[in-house]
Amino acid sequence: MNSTSRIISFSFYVVLFLNHAWANALNTKDEKVYLDELVVSASGFEQDADKNLRNVIVVDGSSLKKKGFSSIEQVLESIPEINFVNFGLGRNVDMRGQGNKSNTAVKVMLDGRQINMLDNSHGVTPLNGININNIERIEIIPGGGSILYGNGTRGGVINIISKKQKQDHFSIFGQTQSYQNIIDGGNFGFNLNKVLRDDVALSLSAQKFDKNGFQEGYNEKGFHLNTGIMSDLDENSNIALNYNHFKSINKNSGYLTKAQIESNPRQKGASENITQTNRSELSLDYNYYLGDAWEFRLGSFWQDQKIVYDKDVIMMKGIKAYQDGSGFNDTTLGFNFKAKYNYNENSYLVSGYDFLNHDAKRTSLLKYSVFPIIPYHYMQTIMDMNKQSHSIFVLNSHQFNDIFVLSSGIRYEWNQYTTHRSYKNQMQINTPNHPIIIDELSLFDTKKHSDNIAFEFTPTFVYSDTGLAYFKYEKGFISPSPAQFVNKDNKSKKYYSTDLNSEIFHTFELGINDVLWDFHAFRASVFYTQSKDEIAYLGNPHATSGSWWKYYNIDETRRLGVEMNLSQKLLGETLILKQGVAYIDASISKGVNDGLRIPYVSKVNLYAGLDYYWSANFNTFVDLNYHSRAKDGGMIDEKTGKMYQNEWIKDYTLVDIGASYNYKNLQIAVGIRNIFDKKYYTYQDSINDQYLPGNGRSYYTEFKYVF
């Protein structure tokens, strides 16, 4: 840890200690703080937060309103257990040190429906496709969730819950942002709910946005549309139909060199890129309640996302190359059935079946010319992928008495994969004698299947009215994507099918939740995760002598960590202090890279926040987030898979301040993000001298009026 990191860490713990001492001094016998009664769906069914749920972080709607968040990404960045990593095509949410596996090892869901993309090597979880003004709350489960949510939960689960109101409501909202200009864009929209009868409600939410970025040449414009109809069929059943659509056009100027980003991080890059994204989702949910004991849920959904690079200019060894028309298409069709039997107070049995049919298509187009030697070189790769999954699961949570609860469960998942890959190579090379014309077409198909079992065992001990301690053991899995079953030989340049095992992980976790001295909320956990057969990548898909690559299972990785969150409500709950610490030691524990750190993982994340309520209508806040340094992707030896030249991504601290005010039906929020204008990177490739800057100081204003 460098000197800056030591100072930040030391200062944080000093503040934490002083907060504790000050809180004890200010606390009186009559001032009490209670845990908020929040509704969470960590069991697959909505229920009040209680001792059965253990380690669930909930960001409720009031937090979203007060702090002027304009995106889901901004919200998640304020959680110490969450980090964001960028290893090439965009930022992915990470928990518990997944690094470049974050897009496959952290499951992100919208109302219980996964939104992770199938194409693991190019997929970025589409958080920007979710309308933050249509969000009720966000539930975060660090580490695990394999029984209820299946594949890809080693880092954890994030479930984003949309609004479901059953009363008349109409509001308009708007937000502006600025860096150095007076206004660098913003968004405007409305939320509408209309109750037609006592048992039918319609909802409509829309938002249009047009925002410039911190770096010159960046602009994003588009809209969100959310519609729904809910109906109580009778006193025991209800049904909901929802349709969501998102469209955006994103312009950016690409990477900067390190010299450029250090001198002026706002300057334009050398590229010119225009990306268009369209995402649609349709869902139908039916719930039936049989007395107080039984709950049944049927759900079905369809999702479709298209990403097209309308203009994509890159540099290849000083030569301009064009990838216009490339893109990705990701389509999911899902069905699930869940049943919950409440057989005793605070005891229940959940069982169900999940079906998922996931299609993806990758279209890669590349063309360039080097006159007069190479008049043209066109390359086209089209990859159609499908993964079909069938799962059954059972989870039981039984309260034996007032002090002991035991949860255990098992899940079986069967997957079938199909892949069709085509590669066309057209090229002319002028030689002194005669031109050489190359026109090649390569086709390759694969069909594979796999099955996996997940298991969980969690005893919980309730030692007081406010406190509990638990131990969790979980065995889970990350199954391969269809693309990973296709390799290309370095010598023959031919495709071949490979046999891959699923990544199997074992997580051991100890945790405690409590409220101390009637005002001090406390949550802490210690975890150890061991993974076997992690899928690694070796090769060079852009080699001048011909592309080649290999997916294979490596021996073992381990992740050891501590997570702690504290909060104090003081002075009659007018002053709220919050602190959070996440420490992660993530490394490769066997094989050629034994002992090396997993790239893109920060060891220490810190959060400290202060909210002060001057009145019932006016509050101010200060938030501090610190991320320690991490290693970048570096180089990988093409023959051995050995990592080397992994350079440090520097640490950084961000401080935000803001205020919100309510006057009758009007809500206003203003604030400054990154008030000290700290320079940091959201992407670093030190080998190729490519960097992307994080946002500098920015100002926001937001209003909402409820009619």
PDB file of N, CA and C in Angstrom, residues 104-163:
ATOM      1  N   THR A 104     -19.654 -12.390 -15.832  1.00  0.00           N
ATOM      2  CA  THR A 104     -20.237 -13.732 -15.750  1.00  0.00           C
ATOM      3  C   THR A 104     -20.364 -14.237 -14.319  1.00  0.00           C
ATOM      4  N   ALA A 105     -19.720 -13.569 -13.350  1.00  0.00           N
ATOM      5  CA  ALA A 105     -19.714 -14.053 -11.968  1.00  0.00           C
ATOM      6  C   ALA A 105     -20.531 -13.184 -11.025  1.00  0.00           C
ATOM      7  N   VAL A 106     -21.131 -12.089 -11.522  1.00  0.00           N
ATOM      8  CA  VAL A 106     -22.057 -11.271 -10.747  1.00  0.00           C
ATOM      9  C   VAL A 106     -23.363 -11.210 -11.529  1.00  0.00           C
ATOM     10  N   LYS A 107     -24.421 -11.717 -10.938  1.00  0.00           N
ATOM     11  CA  LYS A 107     -25.704 -11.756 -11.647  1.00  0.00           C
ATOM     12  C   LYS A 107     -26.494 -10.489 -11.354  1.00  0.00           C
ATOM     13  N   VAL A 108     -26.921  -9.805 -12.418  1.00  0.00           N
ATOM     14  CA  VAL A 108     -27.732  -8.593 -12.306  1.00  0.00           C
ATOM     15  C   VAL A 108     -29.119  -8.894 -12.845  1.00  0.00           C
ATOM     16  N   MET A 109     -30.138  -8.528 -12.072  1.00  0.00           N
ATOM     17  CA  MET A 109     -31.514  -8.844 -12.455  1.00  0.00           C
ATOM     18  C   MET A 109     -32.392  -7.602 -12.362  1.00  0.00           C
ATOM     19  N   LEU A 110     -33.415  -7.583 -13.183  1.00  0.00           N
ATOM     20  CA  LEU A 110     -34.464  -6.575 -13.132  1.00  0.00           C
ATOM     21  C   LEU A 110     -35.764  -7.288 -12.785  1.00  0.00           C
ATOM     22  N   ASP A 111     -36.280  -7.021 -11.594  1.00  0.00           N
ATOM     23  CA  ASP A 111     -37.483  -7.696 -11.092  1.00  0.00           C
ATOM     24  C   ASP A 111     -37.343  -9.218 -11.148  1.00  0.00           C
ATOM     25  N   GLY A 112     -36.142  -9.697 -10.768  1.00  0.00           N
ATOM     26  CA  GLY A 112     -35.916 -11.135 -10.713  1.00  0.00           C
ATOM     27  C   GLY A 112     -35.575 -11.781 -12.025  1.00  0.00           C
ATOM     28  N   ARG A 113     -35.409 -10.999 -13.098  1.00  0.00           N
ATOM     29  CA  ARG A 113     -35.078 -11.549 -14.415  1.00  0.00           C
ATOM     30  C   ARG A 113     -33.655 -11.124 -14.773  1.00  0.00           C
ATOM     31  N   GLN A 114     -32.785 -12.082 -15.054  1.00  0.00           N
ATOM     32  CA  GLN A 114     -31.393 -11.749 -15.320  1.00  0.00           C
ATOM     33  C   GLN A 114     -31.253 -10.941 -16.599  1.00  0.00           C
ATOM     34  N   ILE A 115     -30.282  -9.994 -16.589  1.00  0.00           N
ATOM     35  CA  ILE A 115     -30.035  -9.178 -17.773  1.00  0.00           C
ATOM     36  C   ILE A 115     -28.597  -9.327 -18.271  1.00  0.00           C
ATOM     37  N   ASN A 116     -27.800 -10.222 -17.656  1.00  0.00           N
ATOM     38  CA  ASN A 116     -26.439 -10.460 -18.141  1.00  0.00           C
ATOM     39  C   ASN A 116     -26.470 -10.994 -19.564  1.00  0.00           C
ATOM     40  N   MET A 117     -25.484 -10.585 -20.365  1.00  0.00           N
ATOM     41  CA  MET A 117     -25.429 -11.018 -21.753  1.00  0.00           C
ATOM     42  C   MET A 117     -24.734 -12.371 -21.865  1.00  0.00           C
ATOM     43  N   LEU A 118     -25.064 -13.118 -22.921  1.00  0.00           N
ATOM     44  CA  LEU A 118     -24.527 -14.460 -23.117  1.00  0.00           C
ATOM     45  C   LEU A 118     -23.094 -14.436 -23.625  1.00  0.00           C
ATOM     46  N   ASP A 119     -22.748 -13.462 -24.466  1.00  0.00           N
ATOM     47  CA  ASP A 119     -21.415 -13.394 -25.073  1.00  0.00           C
ATOM     48  C   ASP A 119     -20.427 -12.891 -24.026  1.00  0.00           C
ATOM     49  N   ASN A 120     -19.763 -13.816 -23.351  1.00  0.00           N
ATOM     50  CA  ASN A 120     -18.942 -13.446 -22.206  1.00  0.00           C
ATOM     51  C   ASN A 120     -17.749 -12.572 -22.567  1.00  0.00           C
ATOM     52  N   SER A 121     -17.160 -12.777 -23.749  1.00  0.00           N
ATOM     53  CA  SER A 121     -15.941 -12.053 -24.092  1.00  0.00           C
ATOM     54  C   SER A 121     -16.213 -10.622 -24.546  1.00  0.00           C
ATOM     55  N   HIS A 122     -17.445 -10.317 -24.915  1.00  0.00           N
ATOM     56  CA  HIS A 122     -17.765  -8.971 -25.385  1.00  0.00           C
ATOM     57  C   HIS A 122     -18.981  -8.357 -24.669  1.00  0.00           C
ATOM     58  N   GLY A 123     -19.549  -9.096 -23.720  1.00  0.00           N
ATOM     59  CA  GLY A 123     -20.787  -8.641 -23.115  1.00  0.00           C
ATOM     60  C   GLY A 123     -20.580  -7.711 -21.944  1.00  0.00           C
ATOM     61  N   VAL A 124     -21.298  -6.585 -21.932  1.00  0.00           N
ATOM     62  CA  VAL A 124     -21.334  -5.656 -20.815  1.00  0.00           C
ATOM     63  C   VAL A 124     -22.769  -5.631 -20.297  1.00  0.00           C
ATOM     64  N   THR A 125     -22.947  -5.897 -19.010  1.00  0.00           N
ATOM     65  CA  THR A 125     -24.291  -5.933 -18.442  1.00  0.00           C
ATOM     66  C   THR A 125     -24.963  -4.574 -18.637  1.00  0.00           C
ATOM     67  N   PRO A 126     -26.153  -4.536 -19.269  1.00  0.00           N
ATOM     68  CA  PRO A 126     -26.751  -3.269 -19.716  1.00  0.00           C
ATOM     69  C   PRO A 126     -27.450  -2.479 -18.606  1.00  0.00           C
ATOM     70  N   LEU A 127     -26.679  -1.988 -17.643  1.00  0.00           N
ATOM     71  CA  LEU A 127     -27.263  -1.174 -16.576  1.00  0.00           C
ATOM     72  C   LEU A 127     -27.855   0.125 -17.104  1.00  0.00           C
ATOM     73  N   ASN A 128     -27.239   0.674 -18.171  1.00  0.00           N
ATOM     74  CA  ASN A 128     -27.729   1.957 -18.697  1.00  0.00           C
ATOM     75  C   ASN A 128     -29.097   1.815 -19.356  1.00  0.00           C
ATOM     76  N   GLY A 129     -29.543   0.589 -19.586  1.00  0.00           N
ATOM     77  CA  GLY A 129     -30.863   0.380 -20.179  1.00  0.00           C
ATOM     78  C   GLY A 129     -31.998   0.419 -19.174  1.00  0.00           C
ATOM     79  N   ILE A 130     -31.682   0.693 -17.899  1.00  0.00           N
ATOM     80  CA  ILE A 130     -32.695   0.710 -16.843  1.00  0.00           C
ATOM     81  C   ILE A 130     -32.976   2.150 -16.435  1.00  0.00           C
ATOM     82  N   ASN A 131     -34.234   2.523 -16.432  1.00  0.00           N
ATOM     83  CA  ASN A 131     -34.674   3.878 -16.094  1.00  0.00           C
ATOM     84  C   ASN A 131     -34.649   4.047 -14.577  1.00  0.00           C
ATOM     85  N   ILE A 132     -33.699   4.846 -14.062  1.00  0.00           N
ATOM     86  CA  ILE A 132     -33.569   5.006 -12.616  1.00  0.00           C
ATOM     87  C   ILE A 132     -34.793   5.678 -12.005  1.00  0.00           C
ATOM     88  N   ASN A 133     -35.518   6.454 -12.768  1.00  0.00           N
ATOM     89  CA  ASN A 133     -36.713   7.113 -12.244  1.00  0.00           C
ATOM     90  C   ASN A 133     -37.910   6.172 -12.152  1.00  0.00           C
ATOM     91  N   ASN A 134     -37.721   4.922 -12.557  1.00  0.00           N
ATOM     92  CA  ASN A 134     -38.777   3.919 -12.434  1.00  0.00           C
ATOM     93  C   ASN A 134     -38.373   2.825 -11.449  1.00  0.00           C
ATOM     94  N   ILE A 135     -37.421   3.133 -10.554  1.00  0.00           N
ATOM     95  CA  ILE A 135     -36.887   2.132  -9.631  1.00  0.00           C
ATOM     96  C   ILE A 135     -37.421   2.372  -8.214  1.00  0.00           C
ATOM     97  N   GLU A 136     -37.900   1.314  -7.604  1.00  0.00           N
ATOM     98  CA  GLU A 136     -38.387   1.374  -6.230  1.00  0.00           C
ATOM     99  C   GLU A 136     -37.263   1.160  -5.229  1.00  0.00           C
ATOM    100  N   ARG A 137     -36.396   0.181  -5.486  1.00  0.00           N
ATOM    101  CA  ARG A 137     -35.283  -0.130  -4.592  1.00  0.00           C
ATOM    102  C   ARG A 137     -34.303  -1.042  -5.321  1.00  0.00           C
ATOM    103  N   ILE A 138     -33.133  -1.216  -4.727  1.00  0.00           N
ATOM    104  CA  ILE A 138     -32.108  -2.115  -5.258  1.00  0.00           C
ATOM    105  C   ILE A 138     -31.655  -3.025  -4.128  1.00  0.00           C
ATOM    106  N   GLU A 139     -31.703  -4.324  -4.366  1.00  0.00           N
ATOM    107  CA  GLU A 139     -31.297  -5.315  -3.380  1.00  0.00           C
ATOM    108  C   GLU A 139     -29.953  -5.910  -3.802  1.00  0.00           C
ATOM    109  N   ILE A 140     -29.013  -5.948  -2.873  1.00  0.00           N
ATOM    110  CA  ILE A 140     -27.658  -6.423  -3.161  1.00  0.00           C
ATOM    111  C   ILE A 140     -27.334  -7.558  -2.198  1.00  0.00           C
ATOM    112  N   ILE A 141     -26.983  -8.721  -2.745  1.00  0.00           N
ATOM    113  CA  ILE A 141     -26.623  -9.887  -1.945  1.00  0.00           C
ATOM    114  C   ILE A 141     -25.173 -10.229  -2.264  1.00  0.00           C
ATOM    115  N   PRO A 142     -24.212  -9.786  -1.460  1.00  0.00           N
ATOM    116  CA  PRO A 142     -22.808 -10.096  -1.753  1.00  0.00           C
ATOM    117  C   PRO A 142     -22.515 -11.586  -1.581  1.00  0.00           C
ATOM    118  N   GLY A 143     -21.884 -12.185  -2.578  1.00  0.00           N
ATOM    119  CA  GLY A 143     -21.384 -13.544  -2.453  1.00  0.00           C
ATOM    120  C   GLY A 143     -22.453 -14.611  -2.424  1.00  0.00           C
ATOM    121  N   GLY A 144     -22.692 -15.252  -3.551  1.00  0.00           N
ATOM    122  CA  GLY A 144     -23.581 -16.404  -3.565  1.00  0.00           C
ATOM    123  C   GLY A 144     -24.999 -16.075  -3.978  1.00  0.00           C
ATOM    124  N   GLY A 145     -25.871 -17.073  -3.815  1.00  0.00           N
ATOM    125  CA  GLY A 145     -27.247 -16.997  -4.303  1.00  0.00           C
ATOM    126  C   GLY A 145     -27.524 -18.079  -5.317  1.00  0.00           C
ATOM    127  N   SER A 146     -26.690 -19.129  -5.323  1.00  0.00           N
ATOM    128  CA  SER A 146     -26.784 -20.159  -6.367  1.00  0.00           C
ATOM    129  C   SER A 146     -28.078 -20.953  -6.304  1.00  0.00           C
ATOM    130  N   ILE A 147     -28.643 -21.152  -5.121  1.00  0.00           N
ATOM    131  CA  ILE A 147     -29.836 -21.995  -5.014  1.00  0.00           C
ATOM    132  C   ILE A 147     -31.015 -21.349  -5.728  1.00  0.00           C
ATOM    133  N   LEU A 148     -31.262 -20.085  -5.433  1.00  0.00           N
ATOM    134  CA  LEU A 148     -32.417 -19.404  -6.038  1.00  0.00           C
ATOM    135  C   LEU A 148     -32.124 -18.870  -7.427  1.00  0.00           C
ATOM    136  N   TYR A 149     -30.853 -18.478  -7.695  1.00  0.00           N
ATOM    137  CA  TYR A 149     -30.568 -17.749  -8.922  1.00  0.00           C
ATOM    138  C   TYR A 149     -29.659 -18.495  -9.887  1.00  0.00           C
ATOM    139  N   GLY A 150     -29.094 -19.616  -9.463  1.00  0.00           N
ATOM    140  CA  GLY A 150     -28.400 -20.493 -10.397  1.00  0.00           C
ATOM    141  C   GLY A 150     -27.011 -20.045 -10.778  1.00  0.00           C
ATOM    142  N   ASN A 151     -26.717 -20.179 -12.059  1.00  0.00           N
ATOM    143  CA  ASN A 151     -25.386 -19.960 -12.620  1.00  0.00           C
ATOM    144  C   ASN A 151     -24.910 -18.523 -12.429  1.00  0.00           C
ATOM    145  N   GLY A 152     -23.596 -18.371 -12.144  1.00  0.00           N
ATOM    146  CA  GLY A 152     -22.962 -17.060 -12.204  1.00  0.00           C
ATOM    147  C   GLY A 152     -23.197 -16.143 -11.034  1.00  0.00           C
ATOM    148  N   THR A 153     -23.176 -16.657  -9.802  1.00  0.00           N
ATOM    149  CA  THR A 153     -23.428 -15.814  -8.633  1.00  0.00           C
ATOM    150  C   THR A 153     -22.265 -15.834  -7.643  1.00  0.00           C
ATOM    151  N   ARG A 154     -21.073 -16.210  -8.070  1.00  0.00           N
ATOM    152  CA  ARG A 154     -19.936 -16.278  -7.145  1.00  0.00           C
ATOM    153  C   ARG A 154     -19.677 -14.926  -6.467  1.00  0.00           C
ATOM    154  N   GLY A 155     -19.756 -13.843  -7.237  1.00  0.00           N
ATOM    155  CA  GLY A 155     -19.561 -12.520  -6.659  1.00  0.00           C
ATOM    156  C   GLY A 155     -20.777 -12.012  -5.917  1.00  0.00           C
ATOM    157  N   GLY A 156     -21.960 -12.449  -6.339  1.00  0.00           N
ATOM    158  CA  GLY A 156     -23.182 -12.012  -5.683  1.00  0.00           C
ATOM    159  C   GLY A 156     -24.289 -11.739  -6.673  1.00  0.00           C
ATOM    160  N   VAL A 157     -25.375 -11.167  -6.160  1.00  0.00           N
ATOM    161  CA  VAL A 157     -26.584 -10.908  -6.941  1.00  0.00           C
ATOM    162  C   VAL A 157     -27.036  -9.475  -6.689  1.00  0.00           C
ATOM    163  N   ILE A 158     -27.422  -8.791  -7.752  1.00  0.00           N
ATOM    164  CA  ILE A 158     -28.029  -7.461  -7.651  1.00  0.00           C
ATOM    165  C   ILE A 158     -29.404  -7.536  -8.300  1.00  0.00           C
ATOM    166  N   ASN A 159     -30.442  -7.261  -7.522  1.00  0.00           N
ATOM    167  CA  ASN A 159     -31.813  -7.325  -8.023  1.00  0.00           C
ATOM    168  C   ASN A 159     -32.406  -5.920  -7.967  1.00  0.00           C
ATOM    169  N   ILE A 160     -32.720  -5.373  -9.130  1.00  0.00           N
ATOM    170  CA  ILE A 160     -33.254  -4.014  -9.245  1.00  0.00           C
ATOM    171  C   ILE A 160     -34.775  -4.117  -9.382  1.00  0.00           C
ATOM    172  N   ILE A 161     -35.486  -3.512  -8.447  1.00  0.00           N
ATOM    173  CA  ILE A 161     -36.942  -3.648  -8.370  1.00  0.00           C
ATOM    174  C   ILE A 161     -37.607  -2.378  -8.896  1.00  0.00           C
ATOM    175  N   SER A 162     -38.471  -2.533  -9.882  1.00  0.00           N
ATOM    176  CA  SER A 162     -39.151  -1.374 -10.467  1.00  0.00           C
ATOM    177  C   SER A 162     -40.389  -0.995  -9.656  1.00  0.00           C
ATOM    178  N   LYS A 163     -40.880   0.215  -9.887  1.00  0.00           N
ATOM    179  CA  LYS A 163     -42.043   0.712  -9.151  1.00  0.00           C
ATOM    180  C   LYS A 163     -43.308  -0.035  -9.563  1.00  0.00           C
TER     181      LYS A 163
END
